[in-house]
Amino acid sequence: MTPSLGQGPSDVPQLSVPGGLGSTFDVVVVGNGVLGLSLTLVLLRRGLRVTVVGEEGRPMAASAAAGAMNGCFGEVTAATLDNPYGLAKLELDVAATRRWDDWLAALEEDTGVGGIRCASGTVVIHNSIGMAEIDDAGMTAIRTALETYGEPFEAVDPAEAVPWLDPQPTARPLAALFIPGEHGVDSGRLLDALHTAVLRHGGTFVPEHAVRLVYGAGAVRGVGLADGTVLAGDRVVLAAGVGSQALLDTAPMEVSAPIPRLISGLGVSVVLSNRPDAPPPDSVVRTPNRSFGCGLHTVPRGPHHVYVGATNTTRPYPSSDPAVRDLTFLLDCAARQLRRDLWHSDITATRVGNRPMTLDGFPLLGETRLAGLWMMTGTFRDGLHTSPLLAAELADWIIDGKPPVPELELFQPTRPPIQTMDRRDTVRYATVHRLAIGHEWNWSLPVEWPVLLDPMYEAQYRAVAEQLHDTVTPPPEVLAYIPAFPELADMLRIYYDNAGPRAAAG
């Protein structure tokens, strides 16, 4: 039986760290992705003794598979701008953008590693594949956000702005926006630089898998490894993406149950060879968000390769293997919508990442009901981009008890479910994005079939929502995948029973 919050294990075993290092730390950070390493680096610069726990290969993590589009306005949708939670996330994204130049400069000074930024600017293309309810609305929302924040941008001819583009005629881009302040970074070089910087500032790494939380008297005491070793610290930060859930599950139910569970936004991406006579664009090139994901995008990887991403499938648990349908869909989209001769490219790398989603669609940032246990995950697609900001804010919050920016406080882990749309709008959103997958996959159907499928999907999603809860509805990207993964419904019911409802916003 799980001990109650106030009782926990009182006999903490003899503490030790592999390699003969010390046994007690000011902070134990679980997770060696971009968020965990960034927080560790800031804490070390503040003079704390910190260790990072995580397997060297980062199995199933999001960071290593990310295309690392280093922007926020290109991610804006109509749903971002019509509720306080979406606007709060946008505010955090904008604030993070303003930190990246200094963050990269400090990393280079610490490590000598340069060239982390691999793309300059972002071109958002509006192509003929999209649906009016998604792409037209998305382009309008992006422009609105840019104008609201006074961010420089330019309406450009996509053929002139990106000569590399050569899609099939039926997928040609009709318009584009160039955002000069949104860039791209090489996630592999970024991870290497962060790792080196942590070592140079005196941090330590424990390349093992943490399997349980150690706690007592209502407070965390450290984490236990699979071999029985305990890493002691009265502050533990779960920053291991979707992998944080397994550790959270070892906490008492009154700690874990009122926190929206972490699930996987499984993404598949590829690195493709590029013809030497057609150099890839210097910028990120992307569509608006659609098909439950971040749209189709490409980021240069030197003169001879391009990164192309990414799919998104909501799953109850992480996975390490690409599905045939996801890889086929991505490659087909790349050749049809970006450049036709990519069909003849070599696949030099296939990457699978598990974006950390939550059951209500928003991050988990702050301290839990177990004193000293902090969470820094659930960021879905925003984790890498917001890492300099979140690392600084969480460090101040953890060390000094300094209240974070108001936007961050909205996403404290223990909370009622956040809703940004009513049930009708959620069901409609899920239906439209489900149909968008078919259109993007170039489906060949009699013209009236999509019209017939529309109300069928809508009825299915409405029935699923009504069976879950009388008033609370999960976000569209969760609702739409419950028929395929019924475990999601069970997870939602447990969370709703323990967290209580929150009125819809917007």
Short mmCIF file of C-alpha atoms in Angstrom, two decimals:
data_model
loop_
_atom_site.label_atom_id
_atom_site.label_comp_id
_atom_site.label_asym_id
_atom_site.label_seq_id
_atom_site.Cartn_x
_atom_site.Cartn_y
_atom_site.Cartn_z
CA MET A 1 0.00 0.00 0.00
CA THR A 2 1.27 3.48 -0.83
CA PRO A 3 2.21 5.37 2.33
CA SER A 4 0.16 8.45 3.11
CA LEU A 5 1.57 11.84 2.30
CA GLY A 6 2.68 12.50 5.83
CA GLN A 7 4.30 9.11 6.49
CA GLY A 8 6.56 7.87 3.69
CA PRO A 9 9.62 5.69 4.25
CA SER A 10 11.50 6.66 7.39
CA ASP A 11 14.53 4.38 6.87
CA VAL A 12 16.35 6.06 4.04
CA PRO A 13 19.08 3.61 2.93
CA GLN A 14 22.75 4.51 3.02
CA LEU A 15 23.04 7.11 0.26
CA SER A 16 25.65 6.82 -2.43
CA VAL A 17 26.33 7.99 -5.94
CA PRO A 18 28.09 5.87 -8.57
CA GLY A 19 31.72 6.88 -9.10
CA GLY A 20 32.39 7.86 -5.51
CA LEU A 21 30.80 11.30 -5.77
CA GLY A 22 28.99 12.83 -2.82
CA SER A 23 25.67 11.48 -1.62
CA THR A 24 23.50 14.53 -1.00
CA PHE A 25 22.61 17.31 -3.40
CA ASP A 26 20.83 20.63 -3.17
CA VAL A 27 18.72 19.60 -6.17
CA VAL A 28 18.28 16.31 -8.02
CA VAL A 29 17.09 16.90 -11.59
CA VAL A 30 15.50 13.87 -13.25
CA GLY A 31 15.79 14.24 -17.00
CA ASN A 32 18.73 15.02 -19.27
CA GLY A 33 16.88 16.64 -22.15
CA VAL A 34 16.99 20.33 -22.99
CA LEU A 35 14.72 21.40 -20.12
CA GLY A 36 16.50 19.36 -17.45
CA LEU A 37 19.96 20.41 -18.58
CA SER A 38 18.99 24.07 -18.90
CA LEU A 39 17.57 24.17 -15.38
CA THR A 40 20.64 22.35 -14.04
CA LEU A 41 22.96 24.87 -15.68
CA VAL A 42 21.11 27.84 -14.19
CA LEU A 43 21.09 26.23 -10.73
CA LEU A 44 24.83 25.52 -10.97
CA ARG A 45 25.52 29.11 -11.98
CA ARG A 46 23.63 30.11 -8.83
CA GLY A 47 26.06 28.03 -6.74
CA LEU A 48 23.95 24.95 -5.96
CA ARG A 49 25.14 21.36 -5.94
CA VAL A 50 23.14 19.55 -8.61
CA THR A 51 23.09 16.12 -10.21
CA VAL A 52 21.26 15.07 -13.36
CA VAL A 53 19.70 11.61 -13.59
CA GLY A 54 18.98 10.10 -16.99
CA GLU A 55 20.09 7.39 -19.38
CA GLU A 56 22.72 8.48 -21.88
CA GLY A 57 20.73 7.54 -24.98
CA ARG A 58 17.69 9.57 -23.88
CA PRO A 59 15.35 6.77 -24.94
CA MET A 60 11.96 8.01 -26.15
CA ALA A 61 12.74 11.64 -25.26
CA ALA A 62 11.50 14.58 -27.30
CA SER A 63 14.67 16.71 -27.34
CA ALA A 64 16.89 14.53 -29.50
CA ALA A 65 14.20 14.08 -32.16
CA ALA A 66 13.14 17.71 -32.33
CA GLY A 67 13.49 19.87 -35.40
CA ALA A 68 13.96 22.68 -32.90
CA MET A 69 12.05 25.43 -34.61
CA ASN A 70 13.02 28.25 -32.33
CA GLY A 71 9.89 30.33 -32.68
CA CYS A 72 6.48 31.05 -31.28
CA PHE A 73 4.41 33.12 -33.72
CA GLY A 74 4.47 30.37 -36.33
CA GLU A 75 2.78 28.12 -33.75
CA VAL A 76 -0.16 30.46 -33.15
CA THR A 77 -3.64 29.24 -34.04
CA ALA A 78 -7.07 30.80 -33.71
CA ALA A 79 -7.50 28.74 -30.53
CA THR A 80 -4.39 30.35 -29.02
CA LEU A 81 -5.86 33.83 -29.04
CA ASP A 82 -9.38 33.30 -27.68
CA ASN A 83 -8.68 32.22 -24.09
CA PRO A 84 -6.41 33.28 -21.19
CA TYR A 85 -4.45 30.02 -21.10
CA GLY A 86 -3.48 30.13 -24.76
CA LEU A 87 -2.54 33.78 -24.40
CA ALA A 88 -0.45 32.98 -21.31
CA LYS A 89 1.47 30.33 -23.23
CA LEU A 90 2.04 32.80 -26.06
CA GLU A 91 3.31 35.38 -23.57
CA LEU A 92 5.83 32.84 -22.24
CA ASP A 93 6.90 31.95 -25.78
CA VAL A 94 7.44 35.59 -26.71
CA ALA A 95 9.44 36.23 -23.55
CA ALA A 96 11.56 33.15 -24.27
CA THR A 97 12.33 34.36 -27.79
CA ARG A 98 13.94 37.47 -26.34
CA ARG A 99 16.35 35.39 -24.22
CA TRP A 100 17.84 33.16 -26.90
CA ASP A 101 20.62 35.42 -28.21
CA ASP A 102 22.10 35.90 -24.74
CA TRP A 103 21.51 32.25 -23.85
CA LEU A 104 23.44 31.00 -26.89
CA ALA A 105 26.22 33.55 -26.35
CA ALA A 106 26.67 32.39 -22.74
CA LEU A 107 26.69 28.74 -23.82
CA GLU A 108 29.38 29.45 -26.39
CA GLU A 109 31.43 31.31 -23.78
CA ASP A 110 31.08 28.37 -21.36
CA THR A 111 31.90 25.65 -23.86
CA GLY A 112 33.37 27.06 -27.06
CA VAL A 113 30.55 25.32 -28.93
CA GLY A 114 29.12 27.57 -31.64
CA GLY A 115 26.93 26.99 -34.65
CA ILE A 116 23.96 25.88 -32.57
CA ARG A 117 21.65 28.15 -34.53
CA CYS A 118 21.18 26.46 -37.89
CA ALA A 119 18.38 28.46 -39.51
CA SER A 120 17.74 32.17 -39.79
CA GLY A 121 14.14 33.30 -39.87
CA THR A 122 10.95 31.37 -40.59
CA VAL A 123 8.78 31.28 -43.71
CA VAL A 124 5.21 30.17 -42.98
CA ILE A 125 3.63 28.93 -46.20
CA HIS A 126 -0.09 28.82 -46.90
CA ASN A 127 -0.53 26.08 -49.44
CA SER A 128 -3.46 24.61 -51.34
CA ILE A 129 -3.47 21.43 -49.24
CA GLY A 130 -4.94 23.19 -46.22
CA MET A 131 -8.52 23.64 -45.05
CA ALA A 132 -10.11 27.04 -44.57
CA GLU A 133 -11.15 26.27 -40.99
CA ILE A 134 -7.54 25.50 -40.10
CA ASP A 135 -5.03 27.08 -42.45
CA ASP A 136 -6.90 30.28 -43.38
CA ALA A 137 -7.76 30.85 -39.72
CA GLY A 138 -4.21 29.96 -38.69
CA MET A 139 -2.56 32.42 -41.07
CA THR A 140 -4.91 35.16 -39.86
CA ALA A 141 -4.12 34.33 -36.23
CA ILE A 142 -0.36 34.37 -36.89
CA ARG A 143 -0.60 37.79 -38.51
CA THR A 144 -2.79 39.09 -35.67
CA ALA A 145 -0.29 37.92 -33.04
CA LEU A 146 2.64 39.42 -34.94
CA GLU A 147 0.87 42.76 -35.18
CA THR A 148 -0.23 42.68 -31.54
CA TYR A 149 3.34 42.19 -30.31
CA GLY A 150 4.91 44.49 -32.87
CA GLU A 151 7.03 41.63 -34.21
CA PRO A 152 8.59 42.34 -37.62
CA PHE A 153 7.23 40.25 -40.50
CA GLU A 154 6.73 40.50 -44.22
CA ALA A 155 4.22 39.05 -46.66
CA VAL A 156 6.34 37.39 -49.35
CA ASP A 157 5.98 35.47 -52.57
CA PRO A 158 6.82 31.90 -51.50
CA ALA A 159 8.50 31.06 -54.82
CA GLU A 160 10.83 34.05 -54.47
CA ALA A 161 11.40 33.69 -50.73
CA VAL A 162 12.18 29.95 -50.93
CA PRO A 163 13.44 29.00 -54.42
CA TRP A 164 14.18 25.51 -53.08
CA LEU A 165 10.45 24.76 -52.91
CA ASP A 166 9.20 22.59 -55.77
CA PRO A 167 5.96 20.95 -54.64
CA GLN A 168 3.54 19.14 -56.88
CA PRO A 169 1.23 21.66 -58.56
CA THR A 170 -1.81 20.70 -56.50
CA ALA A 171 0.10 21.49 -53.28
CA ARG A 172 1.61 24.79 -54.38
CA PRO A 173 1.97 27.56 -51.78
CA LEU A 174 -0.42 30.43 -52.39
CA ALA A 175 1.04 32.93 -49.90
CA ALA A 176 3.67 33.17 -47.20
CA LEU A 177 4.82 35.23 -44.23
CA PHE A 178 8.50 35.73 -43.42
CA ILE A 179 9.25 36.16 -39.71
CA PRO A 180 12.91 37.24 -39.43
CA GLY A 181 13.07 36.85 -35.63
CA GLU A 182 12.11 33.15 -35.51
CA HIS A 183 15.02 30.80 -36.07
CA GLY A 184 15.99 27.16 -35.77
CA VAL A 185 18.64 25.39 -33.72
CA ASP A 186 20.42 22.09 -34.09
CA SER A 187 19.02 20.13 -31.14
CA GLY A 188 21.97 17.71 -31.10
CA ARG A 189 24.54 20.51 -30.85
CA LEU A 190 22.42 22.26 -28.24
CA LEU A 191 22.30 19.12 -26.08
CA ASP A 192 26.06 18.62 -26.44
CA ALA A 193 26.74 22.23 -25.43
CA LEU A 194 24.44 22.02 -22.41
CA HIS A 195 26.04 18.76 -21.29
CA THR A 196 29.52 20.28 -21.54
CA ALA A 197 28.45 23.44 -19.72
CA VAL A 198 26.94 21.45 -16.86
CA LEU A 199 30.21 19.55 -16.40
CA ARG A 200 32.31 22.71 -16.51
CA HIS A 201 30.17 24.30 -13.82
CA GLY A 202 30.66 21.31 -11.51
CA GLY A 203 27.48 19.38 -12.18
CA THR A 204 27.42 15.60 -12.13
CA PHE A 205 25.59 13.04 -14.23
CA VAL A 206 24.11 9.76 -13.12
CA PRO A 207 23.45 7.82 -16.35
CA GLU A 208 20.85 5.56 -14.79
CA HIS A 209 17.10 5.16 -14.68
CA ALA A 210 15.32 6.61 -11.64
CA VAL A 211 12.55 4.25 -10.57
CA ARG A 212 11.01 5.76 -7.43
CA LEU A 213 10.67 8.82 -5.29
CA VAL A 214 11.95 8.67 -1.73
CA TYR A 215 9.88 10.76 0.68
CA GLY A 216 8.87 11.07 4.30
CA ALA A 217 7.02 13.41 6.66
CA GLY A 218 5.24 15.06 3.73
CA ALA A 219 8.43 15.98 1.85
CA VAL A 220 10.60 14.48 -0.86
CA ARG A 221 13.99 13.09 0.22
CA GLY A 222 15.50 12.00 -3.09
CA VAL A 223 15.12 9.41 -5.84
CA GLY A 224 15.92 5.72 -5.97
CA LEU A 225 17.70 3.99 -8.85
CA ALA A 226 17.06 0.52 -10.19
CA ASP A 227 20.10 -0.88 -8.36
CA GLY A 228 18.87 0.36 -4.98
CA THR A 229 21.07 3.44 -4.87
CA VAL A 230 19.37 6.54 -3.48
CA LEU A 231 20.33 10.04 -4.56
CA ALA A 232 19.41 12.31 -1.68
CA GLY A 233 18.11 15.83 -2.00
CA ASP A 234 15.28 17.78 -0.43
CA ARG A 235 14.43 19.25 -3.83
CA VAL A 236 13.71 16.96 -6.78
CA VAL A 237 12.67 18.25 -10.19
CA LEU A 238 10.86 15.94 -12.62
CA ALA A 239 11.99 17.16 -16.04
CA ALA A 240 12.07 13.85 -17.89
CA GLY A 241 9.24 14.62 -20.29
CA VAL A 242 6.57 11.95 -20.51
CA GLY A 243 8.94 9.65 -18.58
CA SER A 244 8.29 11.78 -15.49
CA GLN A 245 4.91 10.08 -15.06
CA ALA A 246 6.38 6.75 -13.95
CA LEU A 247 8.19 8.49 -11.09
CA LEU A 248 5.16 10.57 -10.18
CA ASP A 249 3.17 7.34 -9.94
CA THR A 250 5.40 6.28 -7.01
CA ALA A 251 4.18 9.28 -4.98
CA PRO A 252 1.08 9.04 -2.79
CA MET A 253 -2.23 9.17 -4.65
CA GLU A 254 -3.14 12.48 -3.04
CA VAL A 255 -0.06 13.94 -4.71
CA SER A 256 -0.29 12.37 -8.17
CA ALA A 257 -4.02 11.98 -8.84
CA PRO A 258 -4.97 15.71 -8.97
CA ILE A 259 -2.21 16.35 -11.54
CA PRO A 260 -3.20 15.91 -15.20
CA ARG A 261 -1.45 12.77 -16.32
CA LEU A 262 1.42 12.94 -18.80
CA ILE A 263 0.83 11.18 -22.11
CA SER A 264 2.77 11.02 -25.35
CA GLY A 265 2.49 13.15 -28.46
CA LEU A 266 4.40 10.64 -30.55
CA GLY A 267 6.28 12.30 -33.38
CA VAL A 268 8.29 10.88 -36.27
CA SER A 269 10.83 12.96 -38.18
CA VAL A 270 13.48 12.25 -40.79
CA VAL A 271 16.72 13.70 -42.07
CA LEU A 272 16.93 13.47 -45.86
CA SER A 273 19.77 13.96 -48.31
CA ASN A 274 19.44 17.03 -50.51
CA ARG A 275 20.67 17.48 -54.08
CA PRO A 276 23.89 19.52 -54.15
CA ASP A 277 22.67 21.66 -57.05
CA ALA A 278 19.65 22.81 -55.02
CA PRO A 279 20.92 24.15 -51.67
CA PRO A 280 18.33 24.03 -48.91
CA PRO A 281 16.82 27.26 -47.58
CA ASP A 282 18.63 29.11 -44.82
CA SER A 283 15.36 29.53 -42.94
CA VAL A 284 12.79 27.29 -41.33
CA VAL A 285 9.95 26.58 -43.77
CA ARG A 286 6.66 25.44 -42.30
CA THR A 287 2.89 25.36 -42.68
CA PRO A 288 0.51 26.50 -39.93
CA ASN A 289 -0.34 23.96 -37.23
CA ARG A 290 -2.74 21.33 -38.54
CA SER A 291 -3.71 17.66 -38.34
CA PHE A 292 -3.31 17.75 -34.51
CA GLY A 293 0.35 18.69 -34.92
CA CYS A 294 2.79 21.44 -35.76
CA GLY A 295 2.18 21.22 -39.48
CA LEU A 296 4.78 20.19 -42.03
CA HIS A 297 8.18 21.81 -41.59
CA THR A 298 11.77 21.61 -42.75
CA VAL A 299 14.95 22.89 -41.10
CA PRO A 300 18.35 22.92 -42.84
CA ARG A 301 20.99 20.51 -41.58
CA GLY A 302 24.03 21.82 -43.42
CA PRO A 303 24.39 22.11 -47.20
CA HIS A 304 23.50 18.51 -48.03
CA HIS A 305 20.67 17.53 -45.68
CA VAL A 306 17.27 18.71 -44.50
CA TYR A 307 15.29 17.80 -41.42
CA VAL A 308 11.62 17.15 -42.18
CA GLY A 309 8.98 16.83 -39.48
CA ALA A 310 6.81 15.89 -37.93
CA THR A 311 3.83 13.70 -37.24
CA ASN A 312 1.83 13.76 -34.03
CA THR A 313 -0.22 10.92 -32.58
CA THR A 314 -1.66 11.10 -29.08
CA ARG A 315 -0.90 7.91 -27.17
CA PRO A 316 -1.38 6.93 -23.54
CA TYR A 317 2.22 5.70 -23.24
CA PRO A 318 5.53 6.53 -24.95
CA SER A 319 6.96 4.48 -27.78
CA SER A 320 10.39 4.20 -29.39
CA ASP A 321 9.47 2.83 -32.81
CA PRO A 322 8.04 4.66 -35.84
CA ALA A 323 4.75 3.38 -37.20
CA VAL A 324 4.58 2.56 -40.91
CA ARG A 325 1.63 4.92 -41.42
CA ASP A 326 3.39 7.84 -39.70
CA LEU A 327 6.59 7.47 -41.72
CA THR A 328 4.68 6.98 -44.97
CA PHE A 329 2.52 10.03 -44.27
CA LEU A 330 5.52 12.23 -43.48
CA LEU A 331 7.52 11.22 -46.55
CA ASP A 332 4.51 11.64 -48.82
CA CYS A 333 3.85 15.13 -47.41
CA ALA A 334 7.50 16.10 -47.81
CA ALA A 335 7.65 15.11 -51.48
CA ARG A 336 4.25 16.53 -52.41
CA GLN A 337 4.32 19.78 -50.44
CA LEU A 338 8.00 20.74 -50.20
CA ARG A 339 10.12 19.35 -53.00
CA ARG A 340 9.25 16.58 -55.41
CA ASP A 341 12.77 15.21 -55.80
CA LEU A 342 12.87 14.43 -52.07
CA TRP A 343 11.08 11.27 -53.17
CA HIS A 344 14.49 10.09 -54.43
CA SER A 345 16.45 11.19 -51.35
CA ASP A 346 18.29 8.92 -48.97
CA ILE A 347 16.85 8.71 -45.47
CA THR A 348 19.95 9.35 -43.40
CA ALA A 349 18.14 9.32 -40.03
CA THR A 350 14.71 8.45 -38.69
CA ARG A 351 13.87 9.90 -35.31
CA VAL A 352 11.07 9.16 -32.88
CA GLY A 353 10.23 11.49 -30.02
CA ASN A 354 7.54 11.57 -27.36
CA ARG A 355 6.37 15.11 -26.78
CA PRO A 356 5.17 15.42 -23.18
CA MET A 357 1.44 16.16 -23.35
CA THR A 358 -0.97 16.39 -20.45
CA LEU A 359 -4.58 15.32 -20.27
CA ASP A 360 -5.71 18.96 -20.31
CA GLY A 361 -3.14 20.11 -22.87
CA PHE A 362 -1.11 22.51 -20.72
CA PRO A 363 2.30 22.35 -18.97
CA LEU A 364 3.14 21.20 -15.45
CA LEU A 365 5.34 23.89 -13.92
CA GLY A 366 5.87 24.27 -10.19
CA GLU A 367 5.80 22.44 -6.88
CA THR A 368 3.46 19.55 -6.12
CA ARG A 369 1.67 18.75 -2.86
CA LEU A 370 4.75 16.76 -1.82
CA ALA A 371 7.06 19.45 -0.46
CA GLY A 372 10.23 19.80 -2.51
CA LEU A 373 8.92 17.81 -5.48
CA TRP A 374 8.82 20.08 -8.53
CA MET A 375 7.68 19.48 -12.09
CA MET A 376 9.00 21.02 -15.30
CA THR A 377 7.34 19.12 -18.12
CA GLY A 378 4.11 18.77 -20.09
CA THR A 379 5.30 21.47 -22.48
CA PHE A 380 4.29 19.51 -25.62
CA ARG A 381 5.96 21.39 -28.52
CA ASP A 382 7.18 24.41 -26.52
CA GLY A 383 9.76 22.89 -24.19
CA LEU A 384 12.93 23.49 -26.16
CA HIS A 385 11.90 26.97 -27.22
CA THR A 386 10.93 28.11 -23.72
CA SER A 387 13.89 26.40 -21.99
CA PRO A 388 15.97 29.55 -21.25
CA LEU A 389 12.96 31.30 -19.72
CA LEU A 390 11.60 28.32 -17.77
CA ALA A 391 15.06 27.45 -16.43
CA ALA A 392 15.54 30.97 -15.06
CA GLU A 393 12.02 31.27 -13.62
CA LEU A 394 11.99 27.81 -12.03
CA ALA A 395 15.46 28.37 -10.54
CA ASP A 396 14.31 31.61 -8.87
CA TRP A 397 11.15 29.91 -7.65
CA ILE A 398 13.00 26.85 -6.27
CA ILE A 399 15.90 28.71 -4.63
CA ASP A 400 14.36 31.94 -3.42
CA GLY A 401 10.67 31.17 -3.33
CA LYS A 402 10.34 34.10 -5.70
CA PRO A 403 6.87 34.14 -7.28
CA PRO A 404 7.16 33.42 -10.99
CA VAL A 405 5.68 35.51 -13.77
CA PRO A 406 1.86 35.34 -13.52
CA GLU A 407 1.59 33.26 -16.69
CA LEU A 408 3.65 30.51 -15.10
CA GLU A 409 1.43 30.28 -12.03
CA LEU A 410 -1.52 29.28 -14.22
CA PHE A 411 0.18 25.99 -14.95
CA GLN A 412 1.04 24.72 -11.48
CA PRO A 413 0.76 20.92 -11.50
CA THR A 414 -2.02 20.38 -8.98
CA ARG A 415 -5.11 21.84 -10.61
CA PRO A 416 -8.59 21.24 -11.92
CA PRO A 417 -8.66 20.45 -15.65
CA ILE A 418 -8.12 23.48 -17.86
CA GLN A 419 -10.69 23.96 -20.60
CA THR A 420 -10.33 26.54 -23.33
CA MET A 421 -13.32 25.53 -25.47
CA ASP A 422 -16.83 24.39 -24.75
CA ARG A 423 -17.85 20.87 -25.74
CA ARG A 424 -19.40 21.85 -29.06
CA ASP A 425 -16.30 23.72 -30.21
CA THR A 426 -13.97 20.96 -28.97
CA VAL A 427 -15.86 18.32 -30.92
CA ARG A 428 -15.86 20.51 -34.03
CA TYR A 429 -12.13 21.20 -33.74
CA ALA A 430 -11.36 17.49 -33.38
CA THR A 431 -13.53 16.67 -36.41
CA VAL A 432 -11.94 19.28 -38.67
CA HIS A 433 -8.39 18.22 -37.79
CA ARG A 434 -9.27 14.57 -38.34
CA LEU A 435 -10.54 15.41 -41.84
CA ALA A 436 -7.44 17.55 -42.44
CA ILE A 437 -5.27 14.44 -42.09
CA GLY A 438 -7.10 12.90 -45.05
CA HIS A 439 -6.80 16.01 -47.19
CA GLU A 440 -3.11 16.34 -46.38
CA TRP A 441 -2.58 12.70 -47.27
CA ASN A 442 -4.00 13.40 -50.70
CA TRP A 443 -6.87 10.96 -50.23
CA SER A 444 -8.82 10.01 -53.31
CA LEU A 445 -12.52 9.84 -52.48
CA PRO A 446 -15.76 10.67 -54.23
CA VAL A 447 -16.31 14.37 -53.66
CA GLU A 448 -19.28 13.90 -51.34
CA TRP A 449 -17.57 11.45 -48.98
CA PRO A 450 -15.75 13.99 -46.81
CA VAL A 451 -19.06 15.78 -46.43
CA LEU A 452 -20.60 12.52 -45.21
CA LEU A 453 -17.67 11.70 -42.94
CA ASP A 454 -17.82 15.07 -41.20
CA PRO A 455 -21.05 14.45 -39.21
CA MET A 456 -20.00 10.84 -38.53
CA TYR A 457 -16.79 11.92 -36.83
CA GLU A 458 -18.60 14.71 -35.02
CA ALA A 459 -21.21 12.30 -33.65
CA GLN A 460 -18.51 9.86 -32.54
CA TYR A 461 -16.49 12.49 -30.70
CA ARG A 462 -19.59 13.98 -29.07
CA ALA A 463 -20.61 10.53 -27.78
CA VAL A 464 -17.11 9.92 -26.39
CA ALA A 465 -17.16 13.28 -24.60
CA GLU A 466 -20.60 12.67 -23.10
CA GLN A 467 -19.52 9.28 -21.76
CA LEU A 468 -16.48 10.79 -20.05
CA HIS A 469 -18.01 13.55 -17.96
CA ASP A 470 -21.15 15.66 -17.71
CA THR A 471 -19.38 18.99 -18.14
CA VAL A 472 -15.62 18.57 -18.62
CA THR A 473 -14.24 17.84 -22.11
CA PRO A 474 -10.60 17.01 -22.86
CA PRO A 475 -8.73 18.99 -25.53
CA PRO A 476 -9.36 18.00 -29.17
CA GLU A 477 -5.99 16.30 -29.64
CA VAL A 478 -6.84 13.97 -26.74
CA LEU A 479 -10.55 13.50 -27.50
CA ALA A 480 -9.89 12.44 -31.10
CA TYR A 481 -7.61 9.56 -30.09
CA ILE A 482 -9.78 8.01 -27.37
CA PRO A 483 -11.51 5.63 -29.84
CA ALA A 484 -8.09 4.25 -30.84
CA PHE A 485 -6.68 4.24 -27.28
CA PRO A 486 -9.49 3.64 -24.74
CA GLU A 487 -6.92 3.79 -21.91
CA LEU A 488 -7.01 7.57 -22.33
CA ALA A 489 -10.64 7.57 -21.17
CA ASP A 490 -9.74 5.66 -18.01
CA MET A 491 -6.92 8.11 -17.26
CA LEU A 492 -9.24 11.07 -17.76
CA ARG A 493 -11.93 9.66 -15.44
CA ILE A 494 -9.40 9.14 -12.64
CA TYR A 495 -8.09 12.67 -13.05
CA TYR A 496 -11.56 14.24 -13.20
CA ASP A 497 -12.64 12.32 -10.08
CA ASN A 498 -9.66 13.64 -8.12
CA ALA A 499 -9.15 17.15 -9.49
CA GLY A 500 -12.64 18.60 -9.83
CA PRO A 501 -13.99 20.69 -12.71
CA ARG A 502 -12.92 24.16 -13.78
CA ALA A 503 -15.20 26.42 -15.75
CA ALA A 504 -14.38 26.72 -19.44
CA ALA A 505 -12.44 29.83 -20.39
CA GLY A 506 -12.56 31.91 -23.49
#
